[in-house]
Short mmCIF file of C-alpha atoms in Angstrom, two decimals:
data_model
loop_
_atom_site.label_atom_id
_atom_site.label_comp_id
_atom_site.label_asym_id
_atom_site.label_seq_id
_atom_site.Cartn_x
_atom_site.Cartn_y
_atom_site.Cartn_z
CA UNK I 1 73.82 23.76 -41.40
CA UNK I 2 72.39 20.42 -42.47
CA UNK I 3 71.17 19.64 -45.98
CA UNK I 4 67.80 17.93 -46.41
CA UNK I 5 66.30 16.94 -49.74
CA UNK I 6 62.54 16.67 -50.28
CA UNK I 7 61.48 14.58 -53.28
CA UNK I 8 58.01 15.13 -54.69
CA UNK I 9 55.83 12.43 -56.27
CA UNK I 10 56.86 13.65 -59.77
CA UNK I 11 60.56 13.38 -58.90
CA UNK I 12 61.16 17.10 -58.30
CA UNK I 13 63.93 17.50 -55.75
CA UNK I 14 64.26 20.45 -53.42
CA UNK I 15 67.33 20.79 -51.23
CA UNK I 16 67.01 22.95 -48.14
CA UNK I 17 69.51 23.98 -45.49
CA UNK I 18 68.38 23.71 -41.92
CA UNK I 19 69.67 24.45 -38.45
CA UNK I 20 70.26 21.39 -36.27
CA UNK I 21 67.67 21.34 -33.50
CA UNK I 22 64.78 22.22 -35.78
CA UNK I 23 62.44 19.54 -37.02
CA UNK I 24 62.27 18.33 -40.63
CA UNK I 25 58.73 19.77 -40.78
CA UNK I 26 60.00 23.20 -39.71
CA UNK I 27 62.76 23.03 -42.32
CA UNK I 28 60.14 22.24 -44.97
CA UNK I 29 57.76 25.01 -43.89
CA UNK I 30 60.56 27.60 -43.79
CA UNK I 31 61.37 26.87 -47.42
CA UNK I 32 57.72 26.38 -48.50
CA UNK I 33 58.22 22.78 -49.56
CA UNK I 34 54.94 21.77 -51.23
CA UNK I 35 52.95 18.94 -49.69
CA UNK I 36 54.00 19.46 -46.08
CA UNK I 37 50.91 20.95 -44.50
CA UNK I 38 51.54 20.58 -40.77
CA UNK I 39 48.01 21.61 -39.88
CA UNK I 40 48.55 21.31 -36.14
CA UNK I 41 51.82 23.22 -36.17
CA UNK I 42 54.03 20.40 -34.96
CA UNK I 43 52.12 19.06 -31.98
CA UNK I 44 51.99 15.49 -33.32
CA UNK I 45 48.24 15.99 -33.38
CA UNK I 46 47.44 15.58 -37.06
CA UNK I 47 49.18 13.62 -39.78
CA UNK I 48 49.66 16.26 -42.44
CA UNK I 49 53.47 16.41 -42.41
CA UNK I 50 53.79 12.74 -43.37
CA UNK I 51 56.98 11.79 -45.26
CA UNK I 52 58.69 8.61 -46.46
CA UNK I 53 62.28 8.27 -45.30
CA UNK I 54 64.58 6.92 -48.02
CA UNK I 55 65.86 3.39 -47.21
CA UNK I 56 69.49 4.38 -46.61
CA UNK I 57 68.38 6.94 -44.03
CA UNK I 58 65.92 4.85 -42.05
CA UNK I 59 68.39 3.65 -39.48
CA UNK I 60 69.80 7.12 -38.78
CA UNK I 61 66.34 8.65 -38.52
CA UNK I 62 65.01 5.85 -36.34
CA UNK I 63 61.48 4.54 -35.80
CA UNK I 64 58.42 6.56 -34.80
CA UNK I 65 57.48 6.82 -31.14
CA UNK I 66 54.28 5.17 -29.94
CA UNK I 67 52.41 8.48 -30.04
CA UNK I 68 53.62 9.15 -33.56
CA UNK I 69 52.67 5.61 -34.62
CA UNK I 70 49.17 6.29 -33.31
CA UNK I 71 48.98 9.52 -35.25
CA UNK I 72 50.21 7.79 -38.41
CA UNK I 73 46.89 5.92 -38.32
CA UNK I 74 45.43 9.19 -39.62
CA UNK I 75 47.77 9.39 -42.61
CA UNK I 76 47.16 8.04 -46.09
CA UNK I 77 49.21 5.24 -47.67
CA UNK I 78 51.33 4.58 -44.60
CA UNK I 79 54.42 2.47 -45.25
CA UNK I 80 57.28 0.97 -43.28
CA UNK I 81 59.32 4.09 -44.00
CA UNK I 82 56.56 6.52 -42.94
CA UNK I 83 57.36 9.23 -40.41
CA UNK I 84 55.77 12.49 -39.35
CA UNK I 85 58.33 15.12 -40.22
CA UNK I 86 57.49 17.24 -37.17
CA UNK I 87 58.83 14.40 -35.05
CA UNK I 88 62.22 14.12 -36.79
CA UNK I 89 64.70 16.33 -34.99
CA UNK I 90 67.52 17.53 -37.27
CA UNK I 91 71.07 16.78 -36.18
CA UNK I 92 74.48 16.74 -37.90
CA UNK I 93 74.17 13.01 -38.46
CA UNK I 94 71.16 13.64 -40.72
CA UNK I 95 73.22 15.84 -43.10
CA UNK I 96 72.18 14.73 -46.59
CA UNK I 97 68.83 13.24 -45.48
CA UNK I 98 66.41 12.47 -48.30
CA UNK I 99 62.68 12.17 -47.67
CA UNK I 100 59.79 11.69 -50.08
CA UNK I 101 56.64 13.76 -49.87
CA UNK I 102 53.51 11.59 -50.30
CA UNK I 103 51.09 12.26 -53.12
CA UNK I 104 48.43 13.30 -50.62
CA UNK I 105 48.25 14.56 -47.06
CA UNK I 106 44.90 14.40 -45.42
CA UNK K 1 27.36 33.91 -8.89
CA UNK K 2 25.88 31.25 -11.06
CA UNK K 3 25.70 27.85 -9.44
CA UNK K 4 25.21 25.90 -12.63
CA UNK K 5 28.09 23.86 -13.87
CA UNK K 6 28.75 25.39 -17.25
CA UNK K 7 30.06 22.09 -18.56
CA UNK K 8 26.77 20.37 -17.92
CA UNK K 9 24.39 23.19 -18.71
CA UNK K 10 22.95 23.03 -22.16
CA UNK K 11 23.35 19.30 -22.56
CA UNK K 12 19.63 18.77 -22.79
CA UNK K 13 18.32 20.95 -25.53
CA UNK K 14 14.63 21.59 -25.13
CA UNK K 15 14.36 22.87 -28.66
CA UNK K 16 12.81 26.09 -27.34
CA UNK K 17 14.11 29.31 -28.85
CA UNK K 18 16.86 30.85 -26.73
CA UNK K 19 17.20 34.62 -26.60
CA UNK K 20 20.58 35.96 -25.57
CA UNK K 21 22.67 39.11 -25.68
CA UNK K 22 25.65 37.41 -27.33
CA UNK K 23 26.01 34.14 -29.14
CA UNK K 24 29.61 33.01 -29.26
CA UNK K 25 30.58 30.47 -31.88
CA UNK K 26 33.55 28.48 -30.65
CA UNK K 27 34.54 27.48 -27.10
CA UNK K 28 38.29 27.77 -27.63
CA UNK K 29 40.38 30.13 -25.49
CA UNK K 30 39.21 33.24 -27.36
CA UNK K 31 35.54 32.30 -27.20
CA UNK K 32 35.88 31.55 -23.49
CA UNK K 33 37.66 34.82 -22.75
CA UNK K 34 35.01 36.68 -24.74
CA UNK K 35 32.48 35.41 -22.15
CA UNK K 36 34.59 37.19 -19.53
CA UNK K 37 35.05 40.50 -21.33
CA UNK K 38 31.39 40.61 -22.38
CA UNK K 39 30.33 39.58 -18.88
CA UNK K 40 32.16 42.51 -17.30
CA UNK K 41 29.96 44.72 -19.47
CA UNK K 42 26.76 42.90 -18.39
CA UNK K 43 26.44 41.10 -21.71
CA UNK K 44 25.20 37.52 -21.25
CA UNK K 45 26.55 34.78 -23.52
CA UNK K 46 25.61 31.43 -24.90
CA UNK K 47 28.46 29.46 -26.45
CA UNK K 48 28.16 26.83 -29.19
CA UNK K 49 30.93 24.43 -30.17
CA UNK K 50 31.02 21.46 -32.50
CA UNK K 51 33.28 19.50 -30.17
CA UNK K 52 31.77 17.70 -27.20
CA UNK K 53 34.11 19.57 -24.85
CA UNK K 54 35.30 23.13 -24.30
CA UNK K 55 38.82 24.33 -25.14
CA UNK K 56 38.84 24.12 -28.93
CA UNK K 57 42.22 23.23 -30.41
CA UNK K 58 43.78 23.51 -26.94
CA UNK K 59 41.64 20.60 -25.78
CA UNK K 60 41.35 18.64 -29.01
CA UNK K 61 44.81 18.94 -30.55
CA UNK K 62 47.26 19.62 -27.75
CA UNK K 63 45.80 19.20 -24.26
CA UNK K 64 49.17 17.99 -22.96
CA UNK K 65 51.42 20.35 -24.91
CA UNK K 66 52.98 23.22 -23.02
CA UNK K 67 52.27 26.77 -24.22
CA UNK K 68 54.95 29.31 -23.33
CA UNK K 69 53.56 32.62 -24.56
CA UNK K 70 50.55 33.29 -22.38
CA UNK K 71 51.36 36.47 -20.43
CA UNK K 72 52.24 35.75 -16.79
CA UNK K 73 51.97 31.97 -17.26
CA UNK K 74 55.54 30.91 -18.10
CA UNK K 75 54.25 27.46 -19.01
CA UNK K 76 50.72 26.11 -19.23
CA UNK K 77 49.26 23.15 -21.09
CA UNK K 78 46.31 23.51 -23.43
CA UNK K 79 44.06 21.73 -20.94
CA UNK K 80 45.24 23.82 -17.98
CA UNK K 81 44.67 27.02 -19.93
CA UNK K 82 41.15 25.84 -20.73
CA UNK K 83 40.49 24.90 -17.10
CA UNK K 84 41.74 28.28 -15.89
CA UNK K 85 39.60 30.16 -18.37
CA UNK K 86 36.56 28.15 -17.28
CA UNK K 87 37.33 29.13 -13.69
CA UNK K 88 37.73 32.78 -14.69
CA UNK K 89 34.41 32.98 -16.55
CA UNK K 90 32.39 31.07 -13.94
CA UNK K 91 30.90 34.25 -12.41
CA UNK K 92 29.21 35.01 -15.70
CA UNK K 93 27.37 31.69 -15.93
CA UNK K 94 27.61 31.11 -19.66
CA UNK K 95 25.55 28.29 -21.14
CA UNK K 96 27.38 25.87 -23.40
CA UNK K 97 25.82 24.03 -26.29
CA UNK K 98 28.38 21.41 -27.17
CA UNK K 99 28.49 18.93 -30.01
CA UNK K 100 26.57 21.36 -32.21
CA UNK K 101 27.40 23.48 -35.19
CA UNK K 102 25.70 26.72 -36.18
CA UNK K 103 24.44 25.99 -39.66
CA UNK K 104 22.29 28.98 -40.50
CA UNK K 105 22.33 32.67 -39.69
CA UNK K 106 19.73 35.23 -40.72
CA UNK K 107 18.57 38.64 -39.61
CA UNK K 108 15.33 39.32 -37.75
CA UNK K 109 13.26 42.38 -38.57
CA UNK K 110 14.30 43.93 -35.23
CA UNK K 111 17.96 43.71 -36.24
CA UNK K 112 18.83 40.71 -34.07
CA UNK K 113 20.33 37.55 -35.47
CA UNK K 114 18.63 34.19 -35.72
CA UNK K 115 21.00 31.23 -35.62
CA UNK K 116 20.14 27.57 -35.96
CA UNK K 117 22.33 24.60 -35.05
CA UNK K 118 22.56 21.30 -36.88
CA UNK K 119 20.49 19.83 -34.05
CA UNK K 120 17.72 22.35 -34.58
CA UNK K 121 18.40 24.61 -31.59
CA UNK K 122 17.47 28.20 -32.44
CA UNK K 123 19.07 31.29 -30.89
CA UNK K 124 18.13 34.91 -31.28
CA UNK K 125 21.06 37.13 -30.36
CA UNK K 126 21.79 40.84 -30.34
CA UNK K 127 25.40 40.25 -31.32
CA UNK K 128 27.28 37.28 -32.76
CA UNK K 129 30.92 36.59 -31.96
CA UNK K 130 32.66 34.19 -34.32
CA UNK K 131 35.58 32.71 -32.40
CA UNK K 132 35.82 29.60 -34.51
CA UNK K 133 39.61 29.34 -34.81
CA UNK K 134 40.60 27.23 -37.79
CA UNK K 135 36.95 26.46 -38.46
CA UNK K 136 34.77 23.64 -37.26
CA UNK K 137 36.29 20.25 -36.58
CA UNK K 138 34.96 17.83 -39.17
CA UNK K 139 35.80 14.18 -39.84
CA UNK K 140 38.71 13.66 -42.22
CA UNK K 141 37.74 12.36 -45.63
CA UNK K 142 40.14 9.68 -46.85
CA UNK K 143 41.63 10.79 -50.19
CA UNK K 144 40.09 7.88 -52.08
CA UNK K 145 39.04 8.73 -55.60
CA UNK K 146 35.34 9.36 -56.00
CA UNK K 147 34.50 8.95 -52.29
CA UNK K 148 32.22 12.03 -52.34
CA UNK K 149 29.77 10.19 -54.58
CA UNK K 150 29.20 7.54 -51.92
CA UNK K 151 28.87 9.88 -48.95
CA UNK K 152 25.48 9.93 -47.27
CA UNK K 153 24.33 6.73 -48.97
CA UNK K 154 27.13 4.23 -48.38
CA UNK K 155 30.00 6.11 -46.78
CA UNK K 156 29.38 7.70 -43.38
CA UNK K 157 31.69 9.50 -40.96
CA UNK K 158 29.44 9.02 -37.95
CA UNK K 159 26.48 6.86 -37.07
CA UNK K 160 23.30 8.88 -36.73
CA UNK K 161 20.84 6.01 -37.11
CA UNK K 162 21.97 2.49 -36.33
CA UNK K 163 19.24 1.06 -38.55
CA UNK K 164 21.07 2.45 -41.61
CA UNK K 165 23.61 -0.29 -40.92
CA UNK K 166 21.25 -3.18 -40.17
CA UNK K 167 21.63 -6.16 -42.51
CA UNK K 168 24.44 -4.42 -44.38
CA UNK K 169 27.97 -5.52 -45.16
CA UNK K 170 29.82 -2.99 -43.03
CA UNK K 171 33.46 -1.98 -43.38
CA UNK K 172 34.84 0.08 -40.52
CA UNK K 173 38.25 1.68 -41.01
CA UNK K 174 40.47 2.90 -38.19
CA UNK K 175 42.06 1.86 -34.91
CA UNK K 176 40.79 4.29 -32.30
CA UNK K 177 37.82 4.26 -29.96
CA UNK K 178 35.30 5.37 -32.58
CA UNK K 179 36.26 2.51 -34.88
CA UNK K 180 36.24 -0.04 -32.06
CA UNK K 181 33.05 1.19 -30.39
CA UNK K 182 31.11 1.13 -33.63
CA UNK K 183 32.55 -2.26 -34.48
CA UNK K 184 31.15 -3.62 -31.22
CA UNK K 185 27.83 -1.79 -31.57
CA UNK K 186 27.13 -2.60 -35.21
CA UNK K 187 28.43 -6.18 -35.32
CA UNK K 188 25.21 -7.64 -33.84
CA UNK K 189 22.96 -5.96 -36.43
CA UNK K 190 25.18 -5.98 -39.52
CA UNK K 191 24.98 -8.78 -42.07
CA UNK K 192 28.77 -8.89 -41.99
CA UNK K 193 31.35 -6.66 -40.41
CA UNK K 194 34.99 -6.12 -41.27
CA UNK K 195 37.31 -3.90 -39.28
CA UNK K 196 40.19 -2.60 -41.39
CA UNK K 197 43.24 -1.08 -39.74
CA UNK K 198 46.73 -0.47 -41.04
CA UNK K 199 48.46 -2.33 -38.20
CA UNK K 200 47.62 -4.94 -35.61
CA UNK K 201 47.88 -2.37 -32.80
CA UNK K 202 44.98 -0.26 -31.63
CA UNK K 203 44.84 3.14 -29.96
CA UNK K 204 41.42 2.40 -28.55
CA UNK K 205 40.57 1.25 -25.03
CA UNK K 206 42.13 -2.16 -24.27
CA UNK K 207 38.83 -3.74 -23.15
CA UNK K 208 37.24 -2.78 -26.49
CA UNK K 209 40.21 -4.32 -28.29
CA UNK K 210 39.75 -7.52 -26.27
CA UNK K 211 36.04 -7.69 -27.08
CA UNK K 212 36.75 -7.12 -30.76
CA UNK K 213 39.40 -9.86 -30.80
CA UNK K 214 37.00 -12.25 -29.12
CA UNK K 215 34.43 -11.59 -31.85
CA UNK K 216 37.09 -12.23 -34.47
CA UNK K 217 38.11 -15.47 -32.75
CA UNK K 218 34.49 -16.67 -32.67
CA UNK K 219 34.08 -15.92 -36.36
CA UNK K 220 31.46 -13.21 -35.78
CA UNK K 221 33.48 -10.57 -37.60
CA UNK K 222 36.67 -10.10 -39.53
CA UNK K 223 39.77 -8.07 -38.74
CA UNK K 224 41.81 -7.12 -41.76
CA UNK K 225 45.22 -5.47 -41.54
CA UNK K 226 45.81 -3.18 -44.49
CA UNK K 227 44.80 0.07 -46.12
CA UNK K 228 41.93 0.96 -48.45
CA UNK K 229 43.13 2.13 -51.84
CA UNK K 230 40.03 2.26 -54.06
CA UNK K 231 36.24 2.23 -53.88
CA UNK K 232 33.99 0.46 -56.35
CA UNK K 233 30.27 0.77 -56.92
CA UNK K 234 27.70 2.66 -58.91
CA UNK K 235 25.12 5.41 -58.38
CA UNK K 236 26.41 6.27 -54.92
CA UNK K 237 26.10 2.67 -53.79
CA UNK K 238 29.27 1.04 -52.62
CA UNK K 239 29.88 -2.57 -53.64
CA UNK K 240 33.48 -3.30 -52.71
CA UNK K 241 36.71 -1.74 -51.55
CA UNK K 242 40.20 -2.58 -52.70
CA UNK K 243 42.48 -3.14 -49.74
CA UNK K 244 46.26 -3.27 -49.87
CA UNK K 245 47.59 -5.83 -47.40
CA UNK K 246 51.04 -7.24 -46.71
CA UNK K 247 50.17 -10.20 -48.90
CA UNK K 248 48.95 -8.10 -51.80
CA UNK K 249 45.56 -6.76 -52.82
CA UNK K 250 42.17 -7.94 -51.68
CA UNK K 251 38.61 -7.02 -52.61
CA UNK K 252 36.32 -6.53 -49.65
CA UNK K 253 32.61 -6.66 -50.46
CA UNK K 254 30.74 -4.00 -48.52
CA UNK K 255 27.66 -1.82 -48.74
CA UNK K 256 28.51 0.53 -45.89
CA UNK K 257 31.84 2.11 -45.01
CA UNK K 258 32.69 4.05 -41.87
CA UNK K 259 36.12 5.68 -42.09
CA UNK K 260 37.43 7.03 -38.76
CA UNK K 261 40.54 9.06 -39.52
CA UNK K 262 40.23 11.80 -36.94
CA UNK K 263 39.22 15.40 -37.39
CA UNK K 264 40.33 18.31 -39.49
CA UNK K 265 39.29 21.96 -39.43
CA UNK K 266 37.06 23.38 -42.14
CA UNK K 267 35.53 26.83 -42.36
CA UNK K 268 32.11 25.22 -42.79
CA UNK K 269 28.77 27.05 -42.91
CA UNK K 270 30.33 30.41 -41.88
CA UNK K 271 31.13 30.78 -45.57
CA UNK K 272 27.41 31.04 -46.39
CA UNK K 273 26.44 33.84 -44.03
CA UNK K 274 27.09 36.70 -46.42
CA UNK K 275 30.27 37.87 -44.68
CA UNK K 276 33.22 39.10 -46.69
CA UNK K 277 35.91 36.42 -46.68
CA UNK K 278 39.56 36.44 -47.66
CA UNK K 279 41.27 33.09 -48.13
CA UNK K 280 38.94 31.38 -45.65
CA UNK K 281 39.46 34.09 -43.05
CA UNK K 282 37.07 36.84 -41.98
CA UNK K 283 38.42 40.38 -42.45
CA UNK K 284 37.69 42.70 -39.52
CA UNK K 285 38.60 46.23 -38.48
CA UNK K 286 41.06 46.62 -35.63
CA UNK K 287 38.95 48.97 -33.54
CA UNK K 288 35.92 46.74 -33.00
CA UNK K 289 36.90 43.45 -34.68
CA UNK K 290 33.61 43.65 -36.52
CA UNK K 291 33.01 41.80 -39.79
CA UNK K 292 31.46 43.29 -42.92
CA UNK K 293 28.07 42.77 -41.21
CA UNK K 294 27.52 45.15 -38.26
CA UNK K 295 26.78 43.21 -35.10
CA UNK K 296 28.78 40.17 -36.17
CA UNK K 297 32.28 40.13 -34.76
CA UNK K 298 35.19 37.78 -35.43
CA UNK K 299 38.04 37.21 -32.98
CA UNK K 300 40.98 34.83 -32.73
CA UNK K 301 42.54 32.72 -35.46
CA UNK K 302 39.57 33.04 -37.79
CA UNK K 303 39.88 36.78 -38.42
CA UNK K 304 42.27 38.71 -40.64
CA UNK K 305 43.62 42.25 -40.51
CA UNK K 306 46.94 43.88 -41.38
CA UNK K 307 49.60 42.61 -38.99
CA UNK K 308 47.47 39.78 -37.61
CA UNK K 309 49.30 37.21 -35.51
CA UNK K 310 47.54 33.93 -34.80
CA UNK K 311 48.35 33.94 -31.11
CA UNK K 312 46.02 33.24 -28.22
CA UNK K 313 47.07 36.52 -26.62
CA UNK K 314 45.99 38.47 -29.72
CA UNK K 315 42.56 36.85 -29.45
CA UNK K 316 42.27 37.94 -25.82
CA UNK K 317 42.95 41.56 -26.79
CA UNK K 318 40.48 41.29 -29.65
CA UNK K 319 37.82 39.99 -27.24
CA UNK K 320 38.25 43.05 -25.01
CA UNK K 321 37.85 45.56 -27.84
CA UNK K 322 35.02 43.62 -29.45
CA UNK K 323 33.13 43.75 -26.15
CA UNK K 324 33.24 47.55 -26.08
CA UNK K 325 31.62 47.65 -29.50
CA UNK K 326 29.12 44.93 -28.57
CA UNK K 327 28.06 47.03 -25.58
CA UNK K 328 26.97 49.84 -27.89
CA UNK K 329 24.66 47.39 -29.67
CA UNK K 330 23.32 45.55 -26.63
CA UNK K 331 22.88 48.71 -24.52
CA UNK K 332 22.53 51.55 -27.03
CA UNK K 333 21.37 54.04 -24.37
CA UNK K 334 23.88 53.18 -21.68
CA UNK K 335 27.10 55.13 -21.35
CA UNK K 336 30.04 52.78 -21.01
CA UNK K 337 32.38 53.72 -18.19
CA UNK K 338 35.90 52.36 -18.50
CA UNK K 339 36.82 50.61 -15.26
CA UNK K 340 39.57 48.45 -13.78
CA UNK K 341 38.87 45.16 -12.03
CA UNK K 342 41.45 46.18 -9.41
CA UNK K 343 39.42 49.13 -8.19
CA UNK K 344 35.88 49.08 -9.51
CA UNK K 345 33.29 48.01 -6.94
CA UNK K 346 30.78 47.23 -9.62
CA UNK K 347 33.16 44.99 -11.58
CA UNK K 348 34.21 43.22 -8.40
CA UNK K 349 30.57 42.61 -7.56
CA UNK K 350 30.04 41.00 -10.95
CA UNK K 351 33.08 38.84 -10.36
CA UNK K 352 31.68 37.78 -7.01
CA UNK K 353 34.75 38.89 -5.09
CA UNK K 354 33.07 41.73 -3.24
#
């Protein structure tokens, strides 16, 4: 199992354990992490599972694909470290990953 | 067999009242399959959808995504499933009314339902089938504080009348075709036009991007890379927008704003039709899939009952049972004979295979 920490706007941290092979969005939904809506269910067709990857994890997580970059146009307050969590596949090398949940999904 | 192309039928609304057996709200997989199940029972359907194409979420959200749990189709994309359903329902010649939303529903004295779309088309139907999935697709509202106050006067999510933008300082936000097309269309009539996008890459058609860049190069409009963070104005009239750019913050003077951030699903006017609702879903029984109002049915993702699974296959089953109940309303004096398409001559005739 891989540990992933979701940090809310107010600093609340929630650590979840997830099976490699799932996506970060699925890990969040399984544990009811607030602020991850995933309206489209993981099809990279909305932008409501938007997260900010903490700086030390950006290299391991990698950049968004072109399709994801397009979909990020629909997110609010997009930053360099923005990703859609449904497009981050969990692997052993992401054990300890920390992502921030934005103040708003829309 | 009907020889009309269902995709084209209904494009030109005459405004005349349309009487029908069934009015189906939603052209997603469940709404489409309802045409089939109702059709087998001689119930004619008109279908209304807010999108400008059939297929609902399958066509709008994941046309290319494979679906693996449709019985007997080990893998099918959202678009293929839609295409196959359209093929399957062809014999029943449904009429589609696309790009329209049912806004009002009331009851006639004879017990039928009167429904009116946002474009003024009126239907009178014996039964109503709500197959509206997650609700109607509506433009996403950027989460900018106080934006509601400007909507309809300064902030618009679509262009209904171009003249509303004439001689205005227009700010268009987004990087897709809607943003680019309206940039090109409004630039000649606007007093000034700024296109705001978060990056210097555009999803829209390359030739539109080229045209836009040419306008920028000639000084006819401005392209700004950044994101809107606050709106400023008074009494519903927008005056300027704060934009965060790489360099810092900038104030963009504007009197009109067109944000294009895609679509989201909202329950919409269904909430005002006097139906019982539970957490934005419509409770139904599991024998007829009828709502709290007899004659109005709800199938697919939009309904709720104990054990409900939001699967396309559940919606198909619901469509079949709903049709049996609809038959009792549409043909109160006719006895309904249960038949199989494999063996029934009359069903095969309806399907045009005999």
